[in-house]
Coordinates of C-alpha atoms in Angstrom, one line a residue:
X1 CA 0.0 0.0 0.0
X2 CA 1.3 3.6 -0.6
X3 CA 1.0 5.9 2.9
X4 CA -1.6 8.4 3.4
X5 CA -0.1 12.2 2.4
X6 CA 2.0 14.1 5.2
X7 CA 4.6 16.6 5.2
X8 CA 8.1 15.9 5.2
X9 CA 10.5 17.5 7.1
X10 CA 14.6 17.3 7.7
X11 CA 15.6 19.6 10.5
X12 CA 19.9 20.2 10.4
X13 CA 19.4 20.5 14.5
X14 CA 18.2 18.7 17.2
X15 CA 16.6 21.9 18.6
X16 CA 14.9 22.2 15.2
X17 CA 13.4 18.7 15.4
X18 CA 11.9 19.3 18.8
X19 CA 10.4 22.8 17.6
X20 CA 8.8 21.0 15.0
X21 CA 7.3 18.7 17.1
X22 CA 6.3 20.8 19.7
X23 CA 4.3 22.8 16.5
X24 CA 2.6 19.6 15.4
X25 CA 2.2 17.4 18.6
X26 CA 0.9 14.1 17.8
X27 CA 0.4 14.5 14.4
X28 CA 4.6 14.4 14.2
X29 CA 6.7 11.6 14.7
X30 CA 10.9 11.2 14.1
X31 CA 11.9 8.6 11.9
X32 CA 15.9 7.8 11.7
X33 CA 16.4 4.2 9.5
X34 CA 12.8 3.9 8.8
X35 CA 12.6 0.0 8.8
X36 CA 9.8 0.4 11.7
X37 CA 7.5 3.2 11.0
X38 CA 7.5 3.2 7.5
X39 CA 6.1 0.0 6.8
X40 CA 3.2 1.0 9.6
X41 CA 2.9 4.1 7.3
X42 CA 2.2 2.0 4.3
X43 CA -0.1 -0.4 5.8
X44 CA -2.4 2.4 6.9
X45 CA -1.7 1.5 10.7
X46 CA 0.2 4.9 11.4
X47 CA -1.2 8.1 10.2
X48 CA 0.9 11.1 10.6
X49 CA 0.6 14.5 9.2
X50 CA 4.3 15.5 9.4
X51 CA 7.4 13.1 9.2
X52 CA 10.5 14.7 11.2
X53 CA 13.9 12.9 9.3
X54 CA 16.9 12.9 11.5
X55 CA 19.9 11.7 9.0
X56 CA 21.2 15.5 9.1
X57 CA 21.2 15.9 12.9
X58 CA 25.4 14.9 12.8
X59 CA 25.5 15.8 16.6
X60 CA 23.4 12.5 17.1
X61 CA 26.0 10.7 15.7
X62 CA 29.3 8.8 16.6
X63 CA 30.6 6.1 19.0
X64 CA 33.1 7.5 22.0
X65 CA 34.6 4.7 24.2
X66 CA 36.0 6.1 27.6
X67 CA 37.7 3.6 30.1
X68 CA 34.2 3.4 32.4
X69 CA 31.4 3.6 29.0
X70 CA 30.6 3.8 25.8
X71 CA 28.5 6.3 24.3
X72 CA 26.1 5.6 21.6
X73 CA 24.5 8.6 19.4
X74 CA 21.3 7.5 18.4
X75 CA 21.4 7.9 14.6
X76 CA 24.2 5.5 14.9
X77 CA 24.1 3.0 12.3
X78 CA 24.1 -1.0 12.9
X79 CA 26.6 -1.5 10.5
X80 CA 28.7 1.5 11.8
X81 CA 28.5 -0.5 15.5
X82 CA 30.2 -3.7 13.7
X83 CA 33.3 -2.3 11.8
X84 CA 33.9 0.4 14.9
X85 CA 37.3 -1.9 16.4
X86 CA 37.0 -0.1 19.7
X87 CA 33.1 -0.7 20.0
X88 CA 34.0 -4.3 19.3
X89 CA 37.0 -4.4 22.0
X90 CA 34.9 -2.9 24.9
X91 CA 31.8 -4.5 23.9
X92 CA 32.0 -7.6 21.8
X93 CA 28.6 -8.3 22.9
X94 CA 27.3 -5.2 20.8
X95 CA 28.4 -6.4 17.5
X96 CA 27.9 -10.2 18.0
X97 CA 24.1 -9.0 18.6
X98 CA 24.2 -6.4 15.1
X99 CA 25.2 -9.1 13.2
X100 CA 22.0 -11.2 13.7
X101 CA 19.7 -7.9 13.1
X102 CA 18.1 -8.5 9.4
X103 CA 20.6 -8.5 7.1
X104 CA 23.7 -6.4 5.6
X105 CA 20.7 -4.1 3.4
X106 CA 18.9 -3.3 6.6
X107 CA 21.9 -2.9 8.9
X108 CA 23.3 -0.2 6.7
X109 CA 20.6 2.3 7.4
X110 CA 18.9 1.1 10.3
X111 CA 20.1 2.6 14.0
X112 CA 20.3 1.7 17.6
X113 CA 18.3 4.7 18.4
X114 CA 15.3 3.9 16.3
X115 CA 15.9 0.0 17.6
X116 CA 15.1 0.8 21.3
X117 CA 13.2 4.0 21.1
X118 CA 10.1 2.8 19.4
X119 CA 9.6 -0.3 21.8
X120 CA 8.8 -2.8 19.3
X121 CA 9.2 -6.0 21.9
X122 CA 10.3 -8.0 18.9
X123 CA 13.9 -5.6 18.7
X124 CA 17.2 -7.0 19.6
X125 CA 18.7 -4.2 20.8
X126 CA 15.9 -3.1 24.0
X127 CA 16.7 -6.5 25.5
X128 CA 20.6 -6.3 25.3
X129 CA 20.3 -2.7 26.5
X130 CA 18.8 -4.1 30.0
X131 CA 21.1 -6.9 29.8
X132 CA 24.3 -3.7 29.8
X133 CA 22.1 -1.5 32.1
X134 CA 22.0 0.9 29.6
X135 CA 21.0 4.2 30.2
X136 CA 19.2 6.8 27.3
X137 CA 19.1 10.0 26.8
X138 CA 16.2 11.8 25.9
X139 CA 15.9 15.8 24.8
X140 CA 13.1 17.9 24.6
X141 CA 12.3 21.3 25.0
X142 CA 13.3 21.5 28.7
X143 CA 16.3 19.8 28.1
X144 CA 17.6 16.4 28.3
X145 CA 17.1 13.6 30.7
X146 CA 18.6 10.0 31.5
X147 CA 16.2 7.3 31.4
X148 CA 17.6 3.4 32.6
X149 CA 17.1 0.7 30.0
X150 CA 15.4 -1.2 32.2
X151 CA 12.8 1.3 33.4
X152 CA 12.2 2.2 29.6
X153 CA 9.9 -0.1 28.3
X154 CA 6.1 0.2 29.9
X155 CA 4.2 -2.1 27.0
X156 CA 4.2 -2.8 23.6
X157 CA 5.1 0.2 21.5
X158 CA 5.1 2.4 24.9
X159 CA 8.0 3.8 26.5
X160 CA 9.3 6.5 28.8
X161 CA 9.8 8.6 26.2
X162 CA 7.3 12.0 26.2
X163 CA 5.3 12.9 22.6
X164 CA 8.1 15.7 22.2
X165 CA 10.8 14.0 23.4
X166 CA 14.2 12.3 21.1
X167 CA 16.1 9.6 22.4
X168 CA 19.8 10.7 21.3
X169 CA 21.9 9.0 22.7
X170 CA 22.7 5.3 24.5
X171 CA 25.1 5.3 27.4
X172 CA 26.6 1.8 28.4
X173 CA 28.5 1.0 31.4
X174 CA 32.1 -0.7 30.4
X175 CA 31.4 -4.5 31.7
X176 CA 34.8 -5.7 33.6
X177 CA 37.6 -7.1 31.7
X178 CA 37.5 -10.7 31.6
X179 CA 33.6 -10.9 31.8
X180 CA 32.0 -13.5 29.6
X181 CA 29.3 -12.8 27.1
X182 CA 26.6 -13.9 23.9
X183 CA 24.0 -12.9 22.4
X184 CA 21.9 -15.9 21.0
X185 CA 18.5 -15.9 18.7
X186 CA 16.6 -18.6 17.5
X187 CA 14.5 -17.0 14.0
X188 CA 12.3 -18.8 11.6
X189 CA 14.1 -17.1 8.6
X190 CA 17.1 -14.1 7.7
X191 CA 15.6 -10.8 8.9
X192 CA 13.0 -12.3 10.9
X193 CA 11.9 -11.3 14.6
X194 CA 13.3 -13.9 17.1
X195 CA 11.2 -16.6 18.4
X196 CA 13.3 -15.6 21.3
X197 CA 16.5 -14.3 21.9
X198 CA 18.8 -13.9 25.3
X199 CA 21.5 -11.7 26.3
X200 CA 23.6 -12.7 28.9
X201 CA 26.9 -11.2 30.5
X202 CA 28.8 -13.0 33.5
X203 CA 31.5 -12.4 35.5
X204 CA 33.1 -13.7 38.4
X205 CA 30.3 -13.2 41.2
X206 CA 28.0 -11.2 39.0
X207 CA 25.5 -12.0 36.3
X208 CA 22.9 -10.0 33.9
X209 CA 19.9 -11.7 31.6
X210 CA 17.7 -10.6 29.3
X211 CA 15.3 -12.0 26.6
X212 CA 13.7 -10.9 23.6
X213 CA 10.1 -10.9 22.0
X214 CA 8.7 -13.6 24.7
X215 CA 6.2 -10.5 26.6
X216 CA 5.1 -7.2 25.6
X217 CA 8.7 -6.0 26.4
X218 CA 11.9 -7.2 27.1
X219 CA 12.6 -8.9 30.0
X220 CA 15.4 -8.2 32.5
X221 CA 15.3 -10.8 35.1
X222 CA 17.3 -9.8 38.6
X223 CA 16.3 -13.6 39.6
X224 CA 17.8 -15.0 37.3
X225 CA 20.9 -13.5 36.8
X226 CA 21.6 -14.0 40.7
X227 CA 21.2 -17.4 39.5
X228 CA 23.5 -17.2 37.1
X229 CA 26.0 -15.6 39.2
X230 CA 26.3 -17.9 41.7
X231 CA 26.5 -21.4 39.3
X232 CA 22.7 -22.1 39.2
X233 CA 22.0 -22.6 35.3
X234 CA 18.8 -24.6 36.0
X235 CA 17.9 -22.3 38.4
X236 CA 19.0 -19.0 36.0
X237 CA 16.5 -21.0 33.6
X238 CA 14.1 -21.6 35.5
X239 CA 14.1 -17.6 36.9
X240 CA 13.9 -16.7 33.6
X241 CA 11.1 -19.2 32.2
X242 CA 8.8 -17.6 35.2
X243 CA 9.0 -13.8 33.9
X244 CA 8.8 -14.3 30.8
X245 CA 5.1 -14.1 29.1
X246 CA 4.6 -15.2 25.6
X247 CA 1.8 -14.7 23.3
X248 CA 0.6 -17.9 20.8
X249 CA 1.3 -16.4 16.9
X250 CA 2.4 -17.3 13.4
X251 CA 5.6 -18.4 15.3
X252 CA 4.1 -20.7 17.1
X253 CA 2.0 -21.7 20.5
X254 CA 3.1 -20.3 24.5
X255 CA 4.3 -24.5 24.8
X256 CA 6.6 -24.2 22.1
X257 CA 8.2 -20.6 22.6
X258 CA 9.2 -21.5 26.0
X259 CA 10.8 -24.2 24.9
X260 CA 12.7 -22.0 22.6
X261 CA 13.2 -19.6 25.5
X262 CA 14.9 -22.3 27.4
X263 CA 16.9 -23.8 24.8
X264 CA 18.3 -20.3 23.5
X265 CA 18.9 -18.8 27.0
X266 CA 21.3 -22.3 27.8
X267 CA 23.2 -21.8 24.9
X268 CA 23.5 -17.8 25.3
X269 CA 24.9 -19.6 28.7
X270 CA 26.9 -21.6 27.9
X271 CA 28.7 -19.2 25.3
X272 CA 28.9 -16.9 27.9
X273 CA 30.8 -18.6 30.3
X274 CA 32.8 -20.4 28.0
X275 CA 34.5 -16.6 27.0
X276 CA 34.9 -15.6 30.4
X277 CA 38.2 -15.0 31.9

């Protein structure tokens, strides 16, 4: 289908884009790679009178590693993530996850921040960002404002994020040299959702897990990465198995998908601790 008529827009600024959607409330909405909202747009199930493009806002871009985090600007690309060689020393994690996003075509021009901002609970990038602890940034016209990862996601397709707010930026605590890491997903096809997906850090005493497109958001479970942390895989599992939530669909019935869960969240495990040090 073709999308209904609205106004296109390409602000140079940030301060620009938040003017215009301050003007044009919720008839506005950002778009940075497109891959979500456009599609919506041309199967009638978004309907927006003005379309704010962010590629010129070059202040939203670039990767800085300092020795305690790495900081993320939003219009980011995927593929820029996976050749960055000091992204990919302080968090291997990041890229190992960008690889399994879509394909090469799609990774080009689609972006972290349009990955987590628009809580799709099917991304790959939300979950992970709770997995790091993750913090955003968000700007608006009183200014900008951290937001945890894992206080981010309220339901499907609703965040912390305000009407006139843009996330710009992702900030991610350095994880301790030696600490062990993977990022598994279990798809039907090449640039599918994941049936499920798990994100998993562990180090020596301390853990982190997360999973992908098994509730209405990611879940982060505290439960089970004390689990984790302290040698219990069944019981990590297990943890994990109980806060999860999913929904029967083309990708099969709540029986099957934890099943999935399970199997993808051991291997995510055992990767994990076989690269930790």
């Amino acid at each position: 289908m073709i999308p209904a008529g609205f106004e296109y827009h390409r602000p140079a600024d940030l301060t620009s884009a938040i003017d215009i959607l301050k003007q044009h409330g919720d008839e506005a909405r950002v778009v940075a790679g497109g891959h979500s909202l456009i599609p919506m747009m041309k199967l009638r199930m978004a309907e927006l009178g003005h379309l704010v493009d962010l590629q010129d806002i070059d202040a939203m871009r670039g990767i800085a590693v300092a020795g305690d985090a790495v900081t993320i600007g939003a219009m980011t690309t995927q593929h820029e993530m996976i050749v960055h060689d000091g992204l990919a020393a302080a968090l291997p994690i990041l890229r190992e996850a960008a690889l399994q996003i879509a394909d090469p075509q799609v990774r080009y021009l689609g972006t972290i921040g349009g990955n987590v901002a628009n809580g799709d609970p099917g991304n790959d990038m939300p979950g992970l960002m709770q997995c790091l602890d993750a913090r955003f940034d968000l700007t608006g016209p009183d200014g900008t404002r951290q937001v945890a990862a894992r206080d981010f996601y309220e339901a499907a397709y609703f965040t912390a994020r305000e009407d006139e707010e843009i996330l710009t930026a992702i900030i991610i605590p350095t994880p301790a040299p030696g600490t062990g890491y993977a990022y598994a997903k279990q798809k039907r096809k090449i640039g599918d959702y994941a049936t499920a997906a798990a994100a998993v850090l562990v180090d020596n005493g301390s853990a982190s897990v997360a999973m992908t497109n098994l509730a209405d958001t990611p879940i982060w479970s505290e439960a089970a990465g004390a689990a984790l942390a302290a040698g219990d895989i069944e019981g990590c599992v297990a943890a994990m198995l109980g806060a999860i939530d999913p929904q029967e669909d083309m990708r099969g019935p709540v029986a099957f998908k934890k099943h999935v869960a399970a199997v993808v969240l051991r291997r995510a495990i055992d990767s994990a601790l076989s690269r930790r040090s």
